[in-house]
Coordinates of C-alpha atoms in Angstrom, one line a residue:
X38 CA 0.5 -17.8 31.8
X39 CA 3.2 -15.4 30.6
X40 CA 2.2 -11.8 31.1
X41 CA 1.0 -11.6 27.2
X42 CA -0.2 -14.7 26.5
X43 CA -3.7 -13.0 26.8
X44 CA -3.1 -10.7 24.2
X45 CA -4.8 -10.8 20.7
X46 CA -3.4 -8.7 17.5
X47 CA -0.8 -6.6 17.9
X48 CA 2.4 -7.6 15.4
X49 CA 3.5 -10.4 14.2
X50 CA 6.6 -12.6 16.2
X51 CA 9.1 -14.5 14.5
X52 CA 9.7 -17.9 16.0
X53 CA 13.2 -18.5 16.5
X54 CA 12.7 -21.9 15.0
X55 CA 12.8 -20.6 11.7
X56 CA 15.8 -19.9 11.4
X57 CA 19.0 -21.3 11.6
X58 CA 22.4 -20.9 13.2
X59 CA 23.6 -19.4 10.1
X60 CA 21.5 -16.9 9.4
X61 CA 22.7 -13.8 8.2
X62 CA 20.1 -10.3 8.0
X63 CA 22.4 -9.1 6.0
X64 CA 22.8 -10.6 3.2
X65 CA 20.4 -9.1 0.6
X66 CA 18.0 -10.9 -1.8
X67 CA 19.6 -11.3 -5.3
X68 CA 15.7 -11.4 -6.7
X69 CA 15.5 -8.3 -9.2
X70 CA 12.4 -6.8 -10.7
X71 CA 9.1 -7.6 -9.6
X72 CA 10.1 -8.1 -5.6
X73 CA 10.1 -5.3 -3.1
X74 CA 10.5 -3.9 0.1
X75 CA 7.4 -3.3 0.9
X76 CA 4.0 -2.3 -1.2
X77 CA 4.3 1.1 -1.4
X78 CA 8.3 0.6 -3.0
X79 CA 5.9 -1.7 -5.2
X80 CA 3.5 0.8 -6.4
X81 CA 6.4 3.3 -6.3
X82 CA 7.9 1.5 -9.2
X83 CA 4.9 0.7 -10.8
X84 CA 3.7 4.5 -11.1
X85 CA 6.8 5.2 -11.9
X86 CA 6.9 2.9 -15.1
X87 CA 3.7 4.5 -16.4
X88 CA 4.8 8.2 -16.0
X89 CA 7.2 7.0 -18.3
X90 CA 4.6 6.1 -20.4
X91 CA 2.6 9.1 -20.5
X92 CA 0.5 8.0 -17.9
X93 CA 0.3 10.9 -15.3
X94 CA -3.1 10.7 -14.0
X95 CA -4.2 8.1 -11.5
X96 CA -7.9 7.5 -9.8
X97 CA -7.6 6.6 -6.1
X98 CA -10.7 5.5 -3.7
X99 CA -11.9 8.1 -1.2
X100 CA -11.5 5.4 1.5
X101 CA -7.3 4.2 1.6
X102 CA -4.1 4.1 3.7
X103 CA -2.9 7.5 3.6
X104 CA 0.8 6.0 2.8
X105 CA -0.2 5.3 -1.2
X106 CA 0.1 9.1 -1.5
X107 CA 4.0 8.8 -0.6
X108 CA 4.5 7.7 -4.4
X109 CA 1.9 9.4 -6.3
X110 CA 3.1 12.6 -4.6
X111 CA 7.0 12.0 -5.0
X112 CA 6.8 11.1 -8.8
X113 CA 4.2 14.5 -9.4
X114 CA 1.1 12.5 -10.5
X115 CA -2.4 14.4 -11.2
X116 CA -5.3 12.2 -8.6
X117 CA -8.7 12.7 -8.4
X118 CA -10.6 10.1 -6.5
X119 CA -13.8 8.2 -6.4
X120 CA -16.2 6.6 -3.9
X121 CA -16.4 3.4 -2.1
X122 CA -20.1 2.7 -0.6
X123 CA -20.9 1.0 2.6
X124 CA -20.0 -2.4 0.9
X125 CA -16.7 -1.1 0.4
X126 CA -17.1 -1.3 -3.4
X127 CA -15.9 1.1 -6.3
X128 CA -18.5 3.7 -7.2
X129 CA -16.8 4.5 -10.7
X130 CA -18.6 6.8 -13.7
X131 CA -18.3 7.6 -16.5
X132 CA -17.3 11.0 -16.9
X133 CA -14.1 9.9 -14.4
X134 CA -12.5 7.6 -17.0
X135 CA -10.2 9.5 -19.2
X136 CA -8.3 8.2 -21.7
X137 CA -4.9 7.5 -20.9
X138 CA -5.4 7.8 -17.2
X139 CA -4.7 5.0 -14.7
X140 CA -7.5 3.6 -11.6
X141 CA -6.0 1.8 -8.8
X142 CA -8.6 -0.9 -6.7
X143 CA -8.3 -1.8 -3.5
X144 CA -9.5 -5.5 -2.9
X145 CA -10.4 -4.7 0.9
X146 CA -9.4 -6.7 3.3
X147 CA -9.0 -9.5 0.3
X148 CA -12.9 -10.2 0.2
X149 CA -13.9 -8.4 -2.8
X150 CA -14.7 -9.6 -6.4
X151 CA -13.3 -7.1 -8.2
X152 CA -13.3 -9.2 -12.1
X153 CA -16.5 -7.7 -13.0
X154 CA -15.7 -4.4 -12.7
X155 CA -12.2 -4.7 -14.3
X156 CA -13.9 -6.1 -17.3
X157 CA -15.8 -3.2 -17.6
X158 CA -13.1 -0.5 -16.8
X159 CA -10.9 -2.1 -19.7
X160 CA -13.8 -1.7 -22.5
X161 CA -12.9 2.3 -22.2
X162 CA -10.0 2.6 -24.3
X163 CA -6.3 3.5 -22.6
X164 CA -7.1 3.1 -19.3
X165 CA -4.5 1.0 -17.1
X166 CA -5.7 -0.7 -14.4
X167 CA -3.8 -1.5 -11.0
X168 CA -5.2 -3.8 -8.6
X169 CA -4.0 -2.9 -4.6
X170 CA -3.9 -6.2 -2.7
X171 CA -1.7 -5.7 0.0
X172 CA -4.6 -6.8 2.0
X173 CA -5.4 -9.9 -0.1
X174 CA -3.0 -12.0 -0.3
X175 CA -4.5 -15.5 -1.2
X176 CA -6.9 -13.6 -3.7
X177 CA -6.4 -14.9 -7.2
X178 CA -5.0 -12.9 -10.1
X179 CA -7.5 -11.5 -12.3
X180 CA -7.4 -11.2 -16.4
X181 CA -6.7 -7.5 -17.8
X182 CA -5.4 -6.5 -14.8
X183 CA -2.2 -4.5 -15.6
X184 CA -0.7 -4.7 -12.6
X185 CA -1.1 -6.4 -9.4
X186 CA 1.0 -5.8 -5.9
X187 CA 0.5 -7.8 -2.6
X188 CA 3.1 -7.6 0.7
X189 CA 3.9 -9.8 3.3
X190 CA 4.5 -7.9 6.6
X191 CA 0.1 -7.7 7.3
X192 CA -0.1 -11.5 7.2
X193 CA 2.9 -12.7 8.4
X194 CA 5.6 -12.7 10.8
X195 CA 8.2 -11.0 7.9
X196 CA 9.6 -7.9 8.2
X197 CA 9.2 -7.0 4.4
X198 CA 8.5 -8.1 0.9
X199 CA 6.5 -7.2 -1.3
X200 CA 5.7 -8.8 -5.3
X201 CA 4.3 -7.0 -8.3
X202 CA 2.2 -9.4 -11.1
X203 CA 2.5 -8.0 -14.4
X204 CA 3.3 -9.2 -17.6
X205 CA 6.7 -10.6 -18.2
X206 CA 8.2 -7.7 -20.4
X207 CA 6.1 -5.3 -18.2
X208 CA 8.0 -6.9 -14.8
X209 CA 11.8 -7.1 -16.7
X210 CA 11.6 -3.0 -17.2
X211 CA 10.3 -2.2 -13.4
X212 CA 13.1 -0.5 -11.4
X213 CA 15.0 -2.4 -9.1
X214 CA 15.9 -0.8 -6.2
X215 CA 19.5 -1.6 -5.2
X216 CA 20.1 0.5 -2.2
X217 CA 19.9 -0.5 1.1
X218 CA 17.3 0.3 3.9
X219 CA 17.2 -0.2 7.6
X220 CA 13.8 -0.9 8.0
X221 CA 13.4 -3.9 7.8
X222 CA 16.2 -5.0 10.2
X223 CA 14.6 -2.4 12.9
X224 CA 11.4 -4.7 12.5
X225 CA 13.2 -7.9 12.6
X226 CA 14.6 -7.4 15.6
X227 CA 11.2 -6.4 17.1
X228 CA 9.2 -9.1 16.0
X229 CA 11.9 -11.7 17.1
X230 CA 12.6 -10.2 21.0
X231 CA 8.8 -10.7 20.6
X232 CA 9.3 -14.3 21.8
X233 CA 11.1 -12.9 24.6
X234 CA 8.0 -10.5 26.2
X235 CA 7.5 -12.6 29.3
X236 CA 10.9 -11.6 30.4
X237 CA 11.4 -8.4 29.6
X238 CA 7.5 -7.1 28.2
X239 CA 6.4 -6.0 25.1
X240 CA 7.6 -2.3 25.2
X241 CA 11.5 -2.9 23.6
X242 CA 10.0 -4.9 21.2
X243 CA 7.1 -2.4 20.2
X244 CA 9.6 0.5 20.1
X245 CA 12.0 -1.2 18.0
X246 CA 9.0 -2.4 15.5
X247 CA 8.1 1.5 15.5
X248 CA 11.5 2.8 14.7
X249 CA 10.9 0.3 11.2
X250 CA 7.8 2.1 10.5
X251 CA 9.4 5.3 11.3
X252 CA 12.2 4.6 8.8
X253 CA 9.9 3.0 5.8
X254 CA 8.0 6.5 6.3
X255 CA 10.9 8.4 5.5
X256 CA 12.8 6.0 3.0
X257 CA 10.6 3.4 1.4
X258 CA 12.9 3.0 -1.9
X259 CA 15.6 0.4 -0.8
X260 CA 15.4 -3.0 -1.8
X261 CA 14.1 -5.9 0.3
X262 CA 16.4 -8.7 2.8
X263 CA 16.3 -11.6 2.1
X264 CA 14.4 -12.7 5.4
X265 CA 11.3 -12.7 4.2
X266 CA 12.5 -15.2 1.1
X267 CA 13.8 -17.7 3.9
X268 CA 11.0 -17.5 6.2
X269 CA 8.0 -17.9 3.8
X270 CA 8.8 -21.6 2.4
X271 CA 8.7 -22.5 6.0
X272 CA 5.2 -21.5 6.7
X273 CA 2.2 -23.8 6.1
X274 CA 0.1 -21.6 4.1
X275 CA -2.7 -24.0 3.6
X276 CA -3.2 -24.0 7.5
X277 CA -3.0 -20.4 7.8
X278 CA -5.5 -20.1 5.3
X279 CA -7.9 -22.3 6.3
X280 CA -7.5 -20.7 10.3
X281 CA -8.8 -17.0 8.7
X282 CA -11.6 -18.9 7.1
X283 CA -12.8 -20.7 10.1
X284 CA -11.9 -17.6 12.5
X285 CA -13.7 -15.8 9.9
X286 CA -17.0 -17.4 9.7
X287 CA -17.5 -17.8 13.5
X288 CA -17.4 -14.1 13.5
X289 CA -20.1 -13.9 10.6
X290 CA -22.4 -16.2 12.2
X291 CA -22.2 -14.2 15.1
X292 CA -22.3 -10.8 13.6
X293 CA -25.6 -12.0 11.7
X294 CA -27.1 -12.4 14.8
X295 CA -25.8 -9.3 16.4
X296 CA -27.5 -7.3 13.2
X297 CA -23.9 -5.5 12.8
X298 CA -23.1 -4.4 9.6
X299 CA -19.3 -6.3 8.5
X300 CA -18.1 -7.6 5.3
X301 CA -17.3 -11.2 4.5
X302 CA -17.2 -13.9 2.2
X303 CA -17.1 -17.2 2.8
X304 CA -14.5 -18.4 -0.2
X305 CA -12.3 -15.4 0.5
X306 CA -9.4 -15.8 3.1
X307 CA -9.9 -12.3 4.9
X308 CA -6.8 -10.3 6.3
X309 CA -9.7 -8.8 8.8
X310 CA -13.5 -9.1 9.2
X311 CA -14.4 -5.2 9.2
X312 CA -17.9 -4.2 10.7
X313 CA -19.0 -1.0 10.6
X314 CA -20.4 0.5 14.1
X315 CA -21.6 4.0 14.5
X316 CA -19.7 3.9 18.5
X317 CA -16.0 2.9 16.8
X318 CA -14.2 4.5 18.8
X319 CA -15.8 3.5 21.9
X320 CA -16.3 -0.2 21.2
X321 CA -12.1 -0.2 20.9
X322 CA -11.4 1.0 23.4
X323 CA -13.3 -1.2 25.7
X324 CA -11.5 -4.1 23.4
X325 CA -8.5 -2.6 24.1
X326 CA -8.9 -2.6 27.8
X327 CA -9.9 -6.2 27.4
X328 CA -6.1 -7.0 25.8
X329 CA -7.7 -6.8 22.3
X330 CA -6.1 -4.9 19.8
X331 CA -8.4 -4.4 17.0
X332 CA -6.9 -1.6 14.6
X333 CA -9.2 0.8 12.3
X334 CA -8.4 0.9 7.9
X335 CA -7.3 3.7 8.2
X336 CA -6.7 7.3 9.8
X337 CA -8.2 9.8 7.3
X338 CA -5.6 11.3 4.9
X339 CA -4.7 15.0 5.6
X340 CA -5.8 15.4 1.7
X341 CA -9.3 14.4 2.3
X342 CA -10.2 16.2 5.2
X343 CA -13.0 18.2 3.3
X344 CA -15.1 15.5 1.8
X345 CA -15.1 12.1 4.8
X346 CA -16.3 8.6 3.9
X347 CA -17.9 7.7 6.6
X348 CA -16.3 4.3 6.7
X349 CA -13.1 6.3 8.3
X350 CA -15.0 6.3 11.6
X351 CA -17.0 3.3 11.3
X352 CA -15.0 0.6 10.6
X353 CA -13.3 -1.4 13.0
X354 CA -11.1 -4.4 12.3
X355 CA -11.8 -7.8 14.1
X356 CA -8.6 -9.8 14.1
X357 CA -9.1 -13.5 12.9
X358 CA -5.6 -14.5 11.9
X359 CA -3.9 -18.1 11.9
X360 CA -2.2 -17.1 15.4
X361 CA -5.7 -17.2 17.4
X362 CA -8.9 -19.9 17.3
X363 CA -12.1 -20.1 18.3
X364 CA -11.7 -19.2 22.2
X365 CA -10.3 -15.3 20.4
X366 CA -12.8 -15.0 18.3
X367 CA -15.9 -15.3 20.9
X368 CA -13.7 -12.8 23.2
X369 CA -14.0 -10.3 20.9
X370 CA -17.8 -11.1 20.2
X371 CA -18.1 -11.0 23.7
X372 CA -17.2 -7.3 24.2
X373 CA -18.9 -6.1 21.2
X374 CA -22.0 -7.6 22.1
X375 CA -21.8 -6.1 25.4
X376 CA -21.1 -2.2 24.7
X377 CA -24.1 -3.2 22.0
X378 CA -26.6 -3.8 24.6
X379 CA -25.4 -1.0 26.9
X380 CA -26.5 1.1 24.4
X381 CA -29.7 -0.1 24.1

C-alpha cells in the first residue's frame, strides 16, 4: 500500500491514461458562448447579461459559497437574501419578489426538486430565475428556468469548465471571455503529479492545486482550456453515476439507523450526502485524523456575519464519489457512529 492509498476525498487526480502523447494544455477551447472557466465566470456572464437588461437586483439564499458574491459585487448588483430551512429548501415570500428582480436557487448538493417552486416564482410577473447547479450535475433541466450553470472541477478530475443552459438567442449574446487565465494549468498540474504521491507525497501536488484556487480568486474572467473538453468524453458517466447512488444509499440506510439528520434522495445522483450534527466540528476532525477528508458547504460569508443559518456549523459533507465503494463508505459510518455514542 502506497502511503495514500488510504485516503478518501481530498481532489480529484487525473490518470495519465487519458491523455495522449500529443497533448497540448495550451491550446485553448474554440467553444464560444455558453462554456466557461469555471461557474462563477458562468454566473459572471450571466448577471452581467441581465444588468444589461435592467435587471440589477438579485435574491440570494442565506446559506451559499461565499465565492457567488465575487460577481454580484464586481458588476454593482443590489442583493437581499432569503432563508433555507433545515431541509435545505428555499423559504421565499411574497413581499421578496419584486418585479423585475432576479432569484438564484441553489439545487444543493444536486438532490433537490426545485420544479415546483420555479413554477410558482414565474407566475409573479418579471421575475428571472437562475438555477445554481454547480453541485448537480446529472440533475435535469427544468421548464421556465432562465438560466441554468453547472461546472466540472467538483465531480471530476478536470481542472475547469463550466456550461450555462439558456435559450439559444439568450446563450449567442453571453460574453465570451477570450483572455487567458493560469488557473487552470496550476490545477492541472496538481491533479496529475497526484498519480505520483507515493513517491514524492501529496504536499507538491496540494500546493500546486492551491495556487489554482489562489489565481481563480483573484481572476476568474478568462476563458476555459480545452482539457476539460478532451477528458470528459473519456469518462463513463453512467458508472460514475450509478457509484454516487449506491455509495449514496449505503450511507442513508445507515444514517436512518444512526437517527442523524442528512439529506438524500434516492433518484438523485448526489455530489455529497450532507448530515447535519450539532458536534461538526468535532466529528471532522476525528475523520480527519482517520485519513477522511470530509469538507463543510461552506465557510460563512463575511457579509452574513450578523444573521447565521445554522446549517453553516452543522453540516458536514460525507464523500460518496465514483472513486471510493462500499469499504469507504462504512469507514466513514464507522467514525461517526463512534464520536455519536461517546457523547452519549
Amino acid at each position: 500500500m502506497s502511503i495514500v492509498d488510504d485516503i478518501v476525498g481530498g481532489e480529484f487526480k487525473i490518470d495519465t491514461h487519458l491523455l495522449e502523447n500529443d497533448f497540448d494544455i495550451g491550446v485553448e477551447s474554440n467553444f464560444g458562448g455558453r462554456e466557461f472557466a469555471s461557474g462563477r465566470t458562468a454566473l459572471y456572464a450571466i448577471l452581467l447579461d441581465l444588468k444589461s437588461h435592467g435587471y440589477n437586483r438579485i435574491l440570494v439564499p442565506d446559506f451559499l459559497c461565499g465565492s457567488i458574491f465575487l460577481p454580484i459585487f464586481s458588476l454593482g448588483l443590489k442583493w437581499e437574501k432569503y432563508h433555507i430551512n433545515k431541509n435545505m429548501m428555499p423559504e421565499l415570500s411574497e413581499d421578496c419578489l419584486i418585479p423585475h428582480s432576479t432569484i438564484l436557487l441553489i439545487n444543493y448538493f444536486g438532490m433537490l426538486d426545485l420544479a415546483e417552486i420555479v413554477s410558482w416564482l414565474k407566475t409573479y410577473g418579471d421575475i428571472k430565475v437562475i438555477i445554481d447547479d454547480v453541485q448537480a450535475y446529472f440533475s435535469k433541466h427544468i421548464t421556465n428556468v432562465d438560466y441554468r450553470f453547472i461546472s466540472l472541477r467538483k465531480w471530476f478530475p478536470v481542472p475547469d469548465g463550466a456550461y450555462v443552459y439558456a435559450e439559444e438567442n439568450v446563450l449567442n449574446r453571453l460574453e465570451a471571455f477570450s483572455r487567458k487565465g493560469k488557473f487552470a494549468k496550476y490545477k492541472f498540474a496538481g491533479n496529475l503529479l497526484k498519480n505520483f504521491t507515493a513517491f514524492i507525497g501529496d504536499d507538491f501536488s496540494l500546493d500546486l492545486i492551491g495556487q489554482g484556487e489562489d489565481e481563480i480568486n483573484n481572476d476568474y474572467l478568462v476563458r476555459h482550456t480545452r482539457i476539460s473538453n478532451y477528458i470528459m468524453p473519456q469518462l463513463d458517466l453512467e458508472r460514475i453515476a450509478n457509484r454516487r447512488k449506491m455509495n449514496a444509499r449505503i450511507l442513508h440506510e445507515a444514517l436512518l439507523e444512526m437517527g442523524i439528520t442528512h439529506l438524500y434522495s434516492c433518484e438523485s445522483v448526489p455530489l455529497f450526502v450532507p448530515i447535519l450534527i450539532s458536534n461538526r466540528d468535532n466529528v471532522r476532525k476525528v475523520l480527519f485524523q482517520n485519513k477522511l477528508f470530509c469538507p463543510i458547504h461552506w465557510p460563512m460569508p463575511e457579509v452574513y456575519k450578523d444573521e447565521i443559518n445554522p446549517l453553516y456549523d452543522e453540516e458536514l459533507s460525507l464523500i460518496c464519489d465514483q472513486r471510493y465503494g462500499e469499504e469507504e463508505m462504512r469507514r466513514q459510518l464507522e467514525v461517526i457512529k463512534s464520536e455519536c455514542n461517546n457523547r452519549r
